[in-house]
Coordinates of C-alpha atoms and ligand atoms in Angstrom, one line a residue:
M1 CA -21.9 -6.5 -69.4
N2 CA -19.3 -5.0 -71.6
G3 CA -18.4 -6.2 -75.1
P4 CA -19.9 -5.9 -78.5
S5 CA -23.5 -4.8 -79.0
P6 CA -25.8 -7.6 -79.7
T7 CA -27.6 -7.9 -83.0
P8 CA -31.4 -8.3 -82.8
G9 CA -32.3 -11.6 -81.3
E10 CA -28.9 -12.1 -79.7
I11 CA -29.2 -12.7 -76.0
F12 CA -26.6 -12.3 -73.2
Y13 CA -26.7 -15.2 -70.8
N14 CA -26.6 -13.0 -67.8
S15 CA -29.9 -11.4 -68.8
L16 CA -31.8 -14.5 -68.0
A17 CA -34.8 -13.3 -65.9
S18 CA -32.9 -10.3 -64.8
E19 CA -33.8 -6.9 -66.2
L20 CA -33.4 -6.8 -70.0
K21 CA -31.4 -4.0 -71.5
P22 CA -33.5 -2.4 -74.2
Q23 CA -31.3 -3.7 -77.0
E24 CA -31.8 -7.2 -75.7
V25 CA -35.5 -7.1 -76.2
P26 CA -36.2 -9.2 -79.3
P27 CA -37.6 -7.1 -82.2
P28 CA -41.1 -7.6 -83.7
V29 CA -41.3 -10.4 -86.1
H30 CA -42.2 -7.9 -88.8
G31 CA -42.6 -4.2 -88.8
P32 CA -42.9 -1.4 -88.2
Q33 CA -46.4 -0.7 -89.4
H34 CA -48.4 -2.4 -86.6
R35 CA -49.6 0.9 -85.1
A36 CA -51.0 2.0 -88.5
R37 CA -52.7 -1.3 -88.9
Q38 CA -54.2 -1.1 -85.4
A39 CA -55.4 2.4 -86.2
R40 CA -57.2 1.3 -89.3
L41 CA -58.9 -1.5 -87.4
A42 CA -59.9 1.0 -84.6
Q43 CA -61.4 3.4 -87.1
W44 CA -63.7 0.6 -88.4
I45 CA -64.7 -0.5 -84.9
A46 CA -65.5 3.1 -84.0
Q47 CA -67.7 3.3 -87.1
Q48 CA -69.6 0.3 -85.7
G49 CA -70.1 2.1 -82.4
G50 CA -67.0 1.0 -80.6
G51 CA -66.2 -2.1 -78.6
I52 CA -63.4 -4.3 -77.3
A53 CA -61.3 -6.4 -79.6
V54 CA -59.7 -9.5 -78.2
L55 CA -57.1 -11.5 -80.2
A56 CA -55.0 -14.5 -79.2
A57 CA -51.5 -15.4 -80.4
G58 CA -52.3 -19.1 -79.8
E59 CA -50.5 -21.8 -77.7
E60 CA -47.6 -24.2 -78.3
I61 CA -48.9 -27.5 -79.6
I62 CA -47.2 -30.6 -78.3
R63 CA -45.8 -33.0 -80.9
N64 CA -45.0 -35.7 -78.5
R65 CA -44.3 -35.7 -74.7
D66 CA -42.5 -32.5 -73.9
N67 CA -41.5 -31.7 -77.5
P68 CA -43.6 -29.0 -79.1
F69 CA -44.1 -28.2 -82.8
P70 CA -42.3 -24.9 -83.7
F71 CA -44.5 -22.1 -82.5
R72 CA -45.9 -19.7 -85.0
S73 CA -48.5 -17.0 -83.9
H74 CA -51.9 -16.7 -85.4
S75 CA -51.5 -14.6 -88.6
D76 CA -54.0 -11.9 -87.4
F77 CA -52.0 -11.5 -84.2
L78 CA -48.7 -11.2 -86.1
Y79 CA -50.3 -8.7 -88.4
L80 CA -51.3 -6.4 -85.6
T81 CA -48.5 -6.9 -83.1
G82 CA -45.4 -8.6 -84.5
F83 CA -45.1 -10.2 -81.0
P84 CA -43.4 -13.6 -81.3
E85 CA -44.3 -15.5 -78.2
P86 CA -47.1 -18.1 -77.5
D87 CA -49.8 -17.5 -74.9
A88 CA -50.0 -13.8 -75.7
W89 CA -53.2 -11.7 -76.1
W90 CA -53.8 -8.3 -77.6
L91 CA -56.7 -6.2 -76.5
M92 CA -58.0 -2.9 -78.0
R93 CA -60.8 -0.9 -76.5
V94 CA -62.3 1.6 -78.9
D95 CA -64.9 4.2 -78.1
D96 CA -67.4 5.5 -80.6
K97 CA -65.1 8.5 -81.3
G98 CA -62.2 6.3 -82.1
N99 CA -60.2 6.8 -78.9
T100 CA -58.2 3.6 -78.2
E101 CA -56.5 1.8 -75.4
T102 CA -54.3 -1.2 -76.4
V103 CA -53.0 -3.8 -74.0
L104 CA -50.6 -6.7 -74.7
A105 CA -50.9 -9.6 -72.2
C106 CA -47.9 -12.0 -72.1
R107 CA -46.1 -14.6 -70.1
P108 CA -44.0 -13.3 -67.1
R109 CA -40.3 -13.7 -67.1
D110 CA -39.3 -17.1 -65.7
A111 CA -35.7 -17.8 -64.6
E112 CA -36.1 -21.6 -64.8
R113 CA -37.9 -21.7 -68.1
E114 CA -35.6 -19.2 -69.7
I115 CA -32.6 -21.5 -69.1
W116 CA -34.3 -24.0 -71.4
D117 CA -36.3 -22.0 -73.9
G118 CA -34.6 -18.6 -74.0
I119 CA -35.6 -15.1 -73.1
R120 CA -39.2 -14.1 -72.6
V121 CA -39.9 -10.4 -73.3
G122 CA -42.1 -10.1 -70.2
P123 CA -44.7 -7.4 -69.5
Q124 CA -42.1 -4.8 -68.4
H125 CA -40.7 -4.5 -72.0
A126 CA -43.5 -5.7 -74.1
A127 CA -45.4 -2.5 -74.4
Q128 CA -42.6 -0.2 -75.5
R129 CA -41.3 -2.6 -78.2
F130 CA -44.6 -4.1 -79.4
S131 CA -47.0 -1.3 -80.2
A132 CA -49.3 -1.4 -77.1
D133 CA -50.1 1.3 -74.6
R134 CA -49.4 -1.1 -71.8
A135 CA -48.5 -4.7 -71.2
I136 CA -49.8 -6.9 -68.4
D137 CA -49.0 -10.3 -67.0
L138 CA -51.0 -13.1 -68.6
S139 CA -52.5 -13.9 -65.1
S140 CA -54.3 -10.5 -65.2
L141 CA -55.9 -11.2 -68.6
D142 CA -59.4 -12.1 -67.4
D143 CA -59.6 -9.1 -65.0
T144 CA -58.3 -6.7 -67.6
V145 CA -60.8 -7.9 -70.3
I146 CA -63.7 -7.8 -67.9
A147 CA -62.8 -4.2 -66.8
L148 CA -62.2 -3.0 -70.4
A149 CA -65.5 -4.5 -71.6
G150 CA -67.6 -2.6 -69.2
D151 CA -70.0 -0.3 -71.0
M152 CA -68.7 -1.3 -74.4
P153 CA -71.4 -2.2 -76.9
A154 CA -69.6 -5.2 -78.5
F155 CA -66.9 -7.8 -78.3
Y156 CA -64.8 -8.2 -81.5
A157 CA -63.2 -11.6 -81.5
H158 CA -62.7 -14.7 -83.7
M159 CA -65.9 -16.5 -83.6
G160 CA -66.4 -20.2 -83.9
M161 CA -62.7 -20.8 -84.5
D162 CA -61.7 -22.2 -81.2
A163 CA -63.9 -23.8 -78.5
A164 CA -61.7 -22.6 -75.7
L165 CA -61.9 -19.0 -77.0
D166 CA -65.7 -19.3 -77.4
E167 CA -65.9 -20.5 -73.8
R168 CA -63.6 -17.7 -72.6
L169 CA -65.8 -15.1 -74.3
R170 CA -68.9 -16.6 -72.6
H171 CA -67.0 -16.3 -69.2
W172 CA -66.0 -12.7 -69.8
L173 CA -69.6 -11.8 -70.9
S174 CA -71.2 -13.3 -67.9
A175 CA -68.6 -11.6 -65.6
V176 CA -69.4 -8.2 -67.1
R177 CA -73.1 -9.0 -66.9
A178 CA -72.7 -9.8 -63.2
K179 CA -71.7 -6.1 -62.7
G180 CA -75.1 -5.0 -64.0
R181 CA -76.4 -4.3 -60.6
A182 CA -73.5 -1.9 -60.1
G183 CA -74.7 0.0 -63.2
V184 CA -72.2 -1.5 -65.7
N185 CA -73.6 -2.4 -69.2
A186 CA -72.3 -5.6 -70.8
P187 CA -71.6 -5.9 -74.5
D188 CA -74.7 -7.2 -76.3
R189 CA -72.9 -8.4 -79.5
I190 CA -70.0 -10.4 -80.6
V191 CA -68.7 -9.4 -84.0
D192 CA -66.3 -11.5 -86.0
L193 CA -62.9 -9.9 -85.8
G194 CA -61.4 -12.3 -88.4
A195 CA -63.6 -10.9 -91.2
A196 CA -62.6 -7.3 -90.3
I197 CA -58.9 -8.0 -90.2
A198 CA -59.1 -10.0 -93.4
R199 CA -60.4 -7.0 -95.3
Q200 CA -57.2 -5.2 -94.2
R201 CA -54.8 -8.0 -94.8
L202 CA -56.0 -8.3 -98.4
I203 CA -54.2 -5.1 -99.4
K204 CA -50.5 -5.4 -98.5
D205 CA -48.7 -2.3 -97.1
S206 CA -45.2 -1.3 -98.2
D207 CA -43.5 -3.5 -95.5
E208 CA -45.5 -6.5 -96.5
I209 CA -44.7 -6.1 -100.2
K210 CA -41.0 -5.7 -99.4
T211 CA -41.0 -8.9 -97.3
M212 CA -43.0 -10.9 -99.8
R213 CA -40.8 -9.8 -102.7
R214 CA -37.8 -11.1 -100.7
A215 CA -39.5 -14.3 -99.8
A216 CA -40.4 -14.8 -103.5
E217 CA -36.8 -14.2 -104.5
I218 CA -35.4 -16.7 -102.0
S219 CA -37.9 -19.3 -103.1
A220 CA -37.1 -18.7 -106.8
Q221 CA -33.4 -19.2 -106.0
A222 CA -34.2 -22.4 -104.1
H223 CA -36.1 -23.7 -107.1
V224 CA -33.1 -22.9 -109.4
R225 CA -30.8 -24.8 -106.9
A226 CA -33.1 -27.8 -106.8
M227 CA -33.5 -27.9 -110.6
A228 CA -29.7 -27.6 -111.2
F229 CA -29.1 -30.3 -108.7
T230 CA -31.5 -32.9 -110.0
R231 CA -30.2 -36.0 -111.8
P232 CA -31.9 -39.3 -112.4
G233 CA -31.2 -41.4 -109.3
H234 CA -31.7 -38.6 -106.8
H235 CA -34.4 -39.2 -104.3
E236 CA -37.3 -36.8 -103.8
F237 CA -36.0 -36.1 -100.3
E238 CA -32.6 -35.1 -101.6
I239 CA -34.1 -32.5 -103.9
E240 CA -36.2 -31.3 -101.0
A241 CA -33.0 -30.9 -99.0
E242 CA -31.7 -28.5 -101.6
L243 CA -34.8 -26.3 -101.3
L244 CA -34.6 -26.3 -97.5
H245 CA -30.9 -25.5 -97.6
E246 CA -31.5 -22.4 -99.7
F247 CA -34.4 -21.2 -97.7
R248 CA -32.5 -21.3 -94.4
R249 CA -29.2 -20.2 -95.9
Q250 CA -30.9 -17.0 -97.0
G251 CA -32.6 -16.4 -93.6
A252 CA -36.1 -17.6 -94.2
Q253 CA -37.3 -19.1 -90.9
S254 CA -39.6 -21.8 -92.2
V255 CA -41.4 -23.3 -95.2
A256 CA -44.7 -21.7 -95.9
Y257 CA -46.2 -25.2 -96.3
G258 CA -44.9 -28.8 -96.6
S259 CA -42.7 -28.9 -99.7
I260 CA -44.1 -30.9 -102.6
V261 CA -41.4 -32.8 -104.6
A262 CA -43.2 -35.2 -106.9
S263 CA -41.4 -37.4 -109.4
G264 CA -43.0 -39.4 -112.2
P265 CA -46.4 -40.7 -111.3
H266 CA -46.3 -38.6 -108.1
S267 CA -46.5 -35.5 -110.3
C268 CA -50.2 -36.3 -110.7
I269 CA -50.9 -36.2 -107.0
L270 CA -51.6 -32.5 -106.3
H271 CA -50.1 -32.3 -102.8
H272 CA -47.6 -35.2 -102.8
R273 CA -45.1 -34.5 -100.0
A274 CA -41.4 -35.2 -100.9
G275 CA -40.9 -38.9 -100.2
S276 CA -38.2 -41.5 -100.7
R277 CA -38.8 -42.3 -104.3
P278 CA -35.8 -42.0 -106.7
V279 CA -36.3 -39.9 -109.7
R280 CA -36.0 -41.9 -112.9
D281 CA -34.6 -41.0 -116.3
G282 CA -37.3 -39.7 -118.7
E283 CA -39.7 -38.6 -115.8
L284 CA -40.9 -35.2 -114.8
V285 CA -40.3 -33.6 -111.4
L286 CA -42.9 -31.3 -110.0
I287 CA -41.8 -29.0 -107.2
D288 CA -44.3 -26.9 -105.3
A289 CA -42.4 -25.2 -102.5
G290 CA -42.0 -21.8 -100.9
C291 CA -40.4 -20.3 -97.8
E292 CA -41.9 -18.3 -95.1
L293 CA -40.0 -15.1 -94.3
D294 CA -40.8 -13.0 -91.2
G295 CA -44.3 -14.5 -91.3
Y296 CA -44.9 -14.1 -95.0
A297 CA -45.5 -16.9 -97.5
S298 CA -44.2 -17.5 -101.0
D299 CA -45.6 -20.3 -103.2
I300 CA -43.9 -21.4 -106.4
T301 CA -44.4 -24.5 -108.6
R302 CA -42.1 -25.6 -111.4
T303 CA -42.1 -28.8 -113.4
Y304 CA -39.0 -30.0 -115.3
P305 CA -37.5 -33.2 -116.8
A306 CA -35.3 -35.2 -114.4
N307 CA -32.7 -35.7 -117.1
G308 CA -32.8 -32.1 -118.4
K309 CA -34.6 -32.8 -121.7
F310 CA -38.4 -32.9 -122.1
T311 CA -39.8 -35.8 -124.2
P312 CA -41.9 -34.6 -127.1
A313 CA -45.1 -35.5 -125.2
Q314 CA -44.0 -33.8 -122.1
R315 CA -43.0 -30.7 -124.0
A316 CA -46.4 -30.6 -125.8
V317 CA -48.3 -30.7 -122.5
Y318 CA -45.8 -28.3 -120.9
D319 CA -46.3 -25.7 -123.6
V320 CA -50.1 -25.9 -123.1
V321 CA -49.7 -25.1 -119.4
V322 CA -47.2 -22.2 -120.1
A323 CA -49.8 -20.8 -122.5
A324 CA -52.6 -21.2 -120.0
Q325 CA -50.6 -19.4 -117.4
Q326 CA -49.8 -16.6 -119.8
A327 CA -53.5 -16.2 -120.5
A328 CA -54.3 -16.2 -116.8
V329 CA -51.6 -13.6 -116.1
H330 CA -53.1 -11.4 -118.8
A331 CA -56.5 -11.8 -117.2
T332 CA -55.3 -10.8 -113.8
R333 CA -55.8 -7.1 -113.1
P334 CA -57.6 -4.8 -110.7
G335 CA -61.4 -5.1 -110.9
V336 CA -61.7 -8.8 -111.9
L337 CA -62.4 -11.8 -109.7
L338 CA -60.1 -14.8 -109.3
S339 CA -62.5 -16.7 -111.5
D340 CA -61.5 -14.5 -114.5
P341 CA -57.9 -15.7 -114.7
H342 CA -59.2 -19.2 -113.9
D343 CA -61.6 -19.1 -116.8
A344 CA -58.9 -17.8 -119.1
A345 CA -56.6 -20.7 -118.1
V346 CA -59.3 -23.3 -118.5
R347 CA -60.0 -22.2 -122.1
V348 CA -56.4 -22.6 -123.1
L349 CA -56.1 -25.9 -121.2
A350 CA -59.3 -27.2 -122.8
Q351 CA -58.0 -26.3 -126.3
G352 CA -54.8 -28.2 -125.4
M353 CA -56.7 -31.3 -124.4
L354 CA -58.5 -31.2 -127.8
D355 CA -55.3 -30.6 -129.7
L356 CA -53.5 -33.4 -127.9
K357 CA -56.6 -35.7 -128.4
L358 CA -56.9 -36.4 -124.7
V359 CA -60.7 -35.9 -124.9
A360 CA -63.3 -36.9 -127.4
Q361 CA -65.4 -33.7 -127.5
S362 CA -65.5 -31.8 -130.8
S363 CA -65.5 -28.2 -129.4
I364 CA -63.9 -26.3 -126.6
D365 CA -67.3 -25.0 -125.4
A366 CA -68.7 -28.5 -125.2
L367 CA -65.6 -29.6 -123.2
I368 CA -66.0 -26.8 -120.8
E369 CA -69.8 -27.0 -120.5
S370 CA -69.6 -30.7 -119.8
G371 CA -66.9 -30.3 -117.1
D372 CA -65.0 -33.2 -118.6
Y373 CA -61.8 -31.1 -118.7
K374 CA -61.7 -31.5 -114.9
R375 CA -60.4 -35.0 -115.4
F376 CA -57.1 -33.3 -116.2
Y377 CA -57.5 -30.0 -114.5
M378 CA -59.3 -30.3 -111.2
H379 CA -58.1 -27.3 -109.1
R380 CA -58.5 -23.5 -109.1
T381 CA -56.0 -21.3 -110.9
G382 CA -55.1 -19.1 -107.9
H383 CA -55.6 -18.0 -104.4
F384 CA -54.6 -15.0 -102.3
L385 CA -51.1 -15.1 -100.7
G386 CA -49.8 -13.3 -97.6
L387 CA -49.2 -14.3 -94.0
D388 CA -51.0 -17.5 -94.9
V389 CA -50.2 -19.5 -98.0
H390 CA -53.9 -19.8 -98.7
D391 CA -54.5 -16.2 -97.5
V392 CA -57.6 -14.3 -96.6
G393 CA -59.9 -13.4 -99.5
D394 CA -62.2 -15.5 -101.6
V395 CA -63.8 -16.0 -105.0
K396 CA -66.1 -13.0 -104.4
T397 CA -63.2 -10.6 -103.7
P398 CA -62.6 -8.1 -106.6
L399 CA -58.9 -7.8 -107.2
A400 CA -57.2 -4.5 -106.3
A401 CA -53.8 -3.0 -106.4
G402 CA -51.7 -4.2 -103.5
M403 CA -53.2 -7.7 -103.4
I404 CA -51.0 -10.7 -104.1
T405 CA -52.3 -13.8 -105.7
T406 CA -50.9 -17.0 -107.2
I407 CA -51.4 -18.0 -110.8
E408 CA -51.1 -21.8 -111.0
P409 CA -52.7 -23.7 -113.9
G410 CA -51.8 -27.4 -114.5
L411 CA -52.5 -30.6 -116.3
Y412 CA -52.4 -34.0 -114.8
I413 CA -52.6 -37.1 -117.0
R414 CA -52.9 -40.5 -115.2
P415 CA -52.5 -43.8 -117.0
A416 CA -55.7 -44.9 -118.6
D417 CA -56.7 -47.2 -121.5
D418 CA -58.0 -44.2 -123.6
I419 CA -54.8 -42.2 -123.2
P420 CA -51.7 -42.8 -125.4
T421 CA -48.9 -44.2 -123.2
E422 CA -46.5 -41.4 -124.0
F423 CA -48.8 -39.0 -122.0
W424 CA -49.0 -41.3 -118.9
N425 CA -47.8 -39.8 -115.6
I426 CA -47.3 -36.3 -117.0
G427 CA -48.3 -34.0 -114.2
I428 CA -47.4 -30.4 -114.8
R429 CA -48.1 -27.2 -112.8
I430 CA -46.6 -23.8 -113.1
E431 CA -47.2 -21.3 -110.3
D432 CA -46.0 -17.8 -109.8
D433 CA -46.9 -15.1 -107.3
A434 CA -48.4 -11.9 -108.7
L435 CA -48.5 -8.5 -107.1
L436 CA -51.5 -6.5 -108.4
T437 CA -50.4 -3.1 -109.6
A438 CA -52.6 -0.1 -110.7
A439 CA -53.0 -1.5 -114.2
D440 CA -52.0 -5.2 -114.2
V441 CA -49.6 -7.5 -112.4
E442 CA -46.0 -7.9 -111.5
L443 CA -44.7 -11.5 -111.2
L444 CA -42.5 -11.8 -108.1
T445 CA -41.2 -15.2 -108.7
R446 CA -39.6 -15.1 -112.1
G447 CA -36.1 -15.5 -110.7
V448 CA -36.7 -19.2 -111.7
P449 CA -37.3 -19.8 -115.4
V450 CA -40.6 -20.9 -116.8
Q451 CA -40.1 -21.5 -120.6
A452 CA -39.2 -25.1 -121.5
D453 CA -36.1 -24.0 -123.4
A454 CA -34.8 -21.8 -120.5
I455 CA -35.3 -24.8 -118.1
E456 CA -33.4 -27.1 -120.3
G457 CA -30.7 -24.5 -120.6
L458 CA -30.4 -24.1 -116.8
M459 CA -30.2 -27.9 -116.4
R460 CA -27.5 -28.2 -119.1
G461 CA -25.6 -25.4 -117.4
Ligands
LIG501 N1 -48.9 -25.3 -102.4 C1 -50.3 -25.2 -102.3 C2 -50.8 -24.3 -103.4 O1 -50.1 -24.1 -104.4 O2 -51.9 -23.8 -103.3
MN502 MN1 -48.1 -24.0 -104.5
MN503 MN1 -50.6 -22.0 -104.5

């Protein structure tokens, strides 16, 4: 067909189930470092003596009748392949010297289905575009795995994550064992592939940092838009719509998690999803929302007054949370654990609880020791961020340059007889995304203001 060249993702109708021109093959969701990531994984598997890695993209999940939820590949699969379709598998055979063979299994082209759902890449094009040595039709998956697993010492796969995968592994193992009489050795170990890929995913490569920076920028602009839009009388869902508009307007494909827009008493519900409540004069609005861009999450929380001006009580609590976040930012650097910024934030929050007379204890140490501060601060101060909003990595992971974490202290004061009424229904969280650098951190999400004065200025403007 003559005419203008398509941009990536643009499909000519006459390509349906006929041979795709190279420029018509959709690009990887994210790239182009998949080969380098595969090589790092291969090196580790070789050090363990070699084996065959098996990784599934996942399947479409039906929402109702023939209507599926939007498909999104398993993050480990995206990380290593960038291949966007459901029902795909990635295999890598690694010998003990580190020689590899990679195979992508995917759905065949299908003229009927493509009329409804759009182009499938198909095995003919999948290998060249998606970082595999060869691609096969999904129907050959079992035979291919069984052939590649012969004489390999181990399977590398997600273990205990999915019953169907566990069963499939059992089937593959028994099929390879059945070849024992022909002199083929079967793997005698299954090693958890998720843990190995998690160690890699913790440190973001240059492509990942670029994408996450952009996702953070878009989300910050969405928060600015929502803040500037808010007036008493607007419903939570209208404010959510402003966020979504900005995410999509700037090319983000999705939200990274269900957007939290919590007004008044809802601000004390940690994961309140935007609902139909109108925002009232004198109340706070807490927004915890971030887009997903090319598979990568962002995660920002801001809390602001619906009418543009904090009450004295709101401002007093707000400034405690700002100070707690600042302390946590200072405590976030290579070498520490996520518990260090958490402890730093808790100390400032606890001091604030004492100063505001929300608690009866006489000392900050007594308040922390007793755990009574958890009445007002009951969550952790941060988590790793990446392909998943609550990304790989845990409290035992020492921070290192190239990791990205959130820093998100808060205070949540529900109505109670022992609390002065001016503090009732004040729920405040402030959350930024932090890239660990060689010495400290860079905050990626400061495109939206944090200081109370700056927020009031934005809302006045
Ligand atoms: N939005 C969930 C979180 O902040 O961890
Ligand atoms: Mn969040
Ligand atoms: Mn978070």
